[in-house]
Amino acid sequence: MIKSELIDKLAEANPHLYHRDVERVVNTILDGITDALAEGDRVELRGFGAFSVRRRPARVGRNPRTGESVAVKEKHVPFFKTGKELRERVDASRETHPELAE
């Protein structure tokens, strides 16, 4: 599901809200999470999961085309850890819908 599909689904489930208001709410939430991560903060949504930033140390990588060693700088990357409730719901859905299992 992409963001526009999420917005459409939420707008459909809440006909008393305008589509543009649903879009604004979704964008505000995602912007808030993004801003918090950019500042190095952690964002936890109980039952869903936690977003945080992880540090990747500098390392020596390889250019796959030439095999030459390349210095890769340190970087910070977003990380998501699922919450217990989300893991349990996804696992239960795999048991009731075997066609979803890979």
Short mmCIF file of C-alpha atoms in Angstrom, two decimals:
data_model
loop_
_atom_site.label_atom_id
_atom_site.label_comp_id
_atom_site.label_asym_id
_atom_site.label_seq_id
_atom_site.Cartn_x
_atom_site.Cartn_y
_atom_site.Cartn_z
CA MET A 1 0.00 0.00 0.00
CA ILE A 2 1.33 3.40 -0.92
CA LYS A 3 0.55 6.68 0.82
CA SER A 4 -2.19 7.72 -1.62
CA GLU A 5 -3.93 4.35 -1.16
CA LEU A 6 -3.75 4.75 2.61
CA ILE A 7 -5.30 8.21 2.35
CA ASP A 8 -8.06 6.92 0.06
CA LYS A 9 -8.82 4.01 2.40
CA LEU A 10 -8.97 6.27 5.46
CA ALA A 11 -11.17 8.80 3.63
CA GLU A 12 -13.51 6.01 2.54
CA ALA A 13 -13.73 4.66 6.11
CA ASN A 14 -14.47 8.17 7.43
CA PRO A 15 -17.04 9.70 5.05
CA HIS A 16 -17.70 12.55 7.48
CA LEU A 17 -14.19 13.88 6.76
CA TYR A 18 -13.07 15.62 3.59
CA HIS A 19 -10.45 13.81 1.55
CA ARG A 20 -8.12 16.84 1.76
CA ASP A 21 -8.39 16.80 5.58
CA VAL A 22 -7.50 13.11 5.73
CA GLU A 23 -4.54 13.81 3.45
CA ARG A 24 -3.44 16.69 5.68
CA VAL A 25 -3.64 14.49 8.81
CA VAL A 26 -1.60 11.67 7.23
CA ASN A 27 1.03 14.14 5.95
CA THR A 28 1.22 15.86 9.36
CA ILE A 29 1.81 12.54 11.14
CA LEU A 30 4.46 11.41 8.65
CA ASP A 31 6.15 14.82 8.73
CA GLY A 32 6.22 14.69 12.52
CA ILE A 33 7.87 11.28 12.50
CA THR A 34 10.37 12.44 9.86
CA ASP A 35 11.22 15.62 11.77
CA ALA A 36 11.73 13.70 15.02
CA LEU A 37 14.05 11.20 13.32
CA ALA A 38 15.99 14.03 11.65
CA GLU A 39 16.62 15.45 15.13
CA GLY A 40 17.81 12.04 16.35
CA ASP A 41 14.70 11.36 18.45
CA ARG A 42 12.85 8.06 18.77
CA VAL A 43 9.15 7.77 17.89
CA GLU A 44 7.12 5.00 19.53
CA LEU A 45 3.56 4.10 18.56
CA ARG A 46 2.35 1.59 21.14
CA GLY A 47 1.23 -1.67 19.61
CA PHE A 48 2.56 -0.65 16.19
CA GLY A 49 6.29 -0.16 16.61
CA ALA A 50 9.15 2.24 17.16
CA PHE A 51 11.09 4.36 14.70
CA SER A 52 14.66 5.28 15.58
CA VAL A 53 17.94 6.26 13.94
CA ARG A 54 20.85 3.84 13.82
CA ARG A 55 24.47 4.79 13.18
CA ARG A 56 26.36 2.90 10.49
CA PRO A 57 30.10 3.27 11.05
CA ALA A 58 32.53 4.18 8.29
CA ARG A 59 33.85 1.15 6.43
CA VAL A 60 35.73 0.01 3.38
CA GLY A 61 33.42 -1.20 0.62
CA ARG A 62 34.01 -2.51 -2.87
CA ASN A 63 33.03 -1.15 -6.25
CA PRO A 64 31.11 -4.14 -7.69
CA ARG A 65 32.12 -3.28 -11.25
CA THR A 66 35.87 -2.94 -10.72
CA GLY A 67 36.45 -4.66 -7.39
CA GLU A 68 38.31 -1.55 -6.23
CA SER A 69 38.20 -0.66 -2.51
CA VAL A 70 36.08 2.40 -1.74
CA ALA A 71 35.83 4.35 1.53
CA VAL A 72 32.21 4.54 2.69
CA LYS A 73 31.49 7.38 5.13
CA GLU A 74 29.64 7.00 8.41
CA LYS A 75 25.90 7.48 8.06
CA HIS A 76 22.72 7.46 10.07
CA VAL A 77 19.78 5.42 8.80
CA PRO A 78 16.15 5.11 9.91
CA PHE A 79 15.22 1.87 11.66
CA PHE A 80 11.80 0.42 12.50
CA LYS A 81 11.13 -2.23 15.10
CA THR A 82 7.65 -3.73 15.08
CA GLY A 83 5.58 -3.77 18.22
CA LYS A 84 4.34 -7.00 19.79
CA GLU A 85 0.70 -6.40 18.84
CA LEU A 86 1.56 -5.77 15.17
CA ARG A 87 3.78 -8.87 15.01
CA GLU A 88 1.03 -11.01 16.54
CA ARG A 89 -1.66 -9.67 14.16
CA VAL A 90 0.51 -10.24 11.09
CA ASP A 91 1.41 -13.74 12.26
CA ALA A 92 -2.26 -14.57 12.94
CA SER A 93 -3.27 -13.30 9.48
CA ARG A 94 -0.72 -15.66 7.90
CA GLU A 95 -2.36 -18.60 9.67
CA THR A 96 -5.89 -17.68 8.54
CA HIS A 97 -4.78 -16.67 5.01
CA PRO A 98 -2.21 -19.24 3.83
CA GLU A 99 -2.10 -17.61 0.37
CA LEU A 100 -0.21 -14.70 2.01
CA ALA A 101 2.63 -16.94 3.14
CA GLU A 102 5.61 -16.94 0.81
#
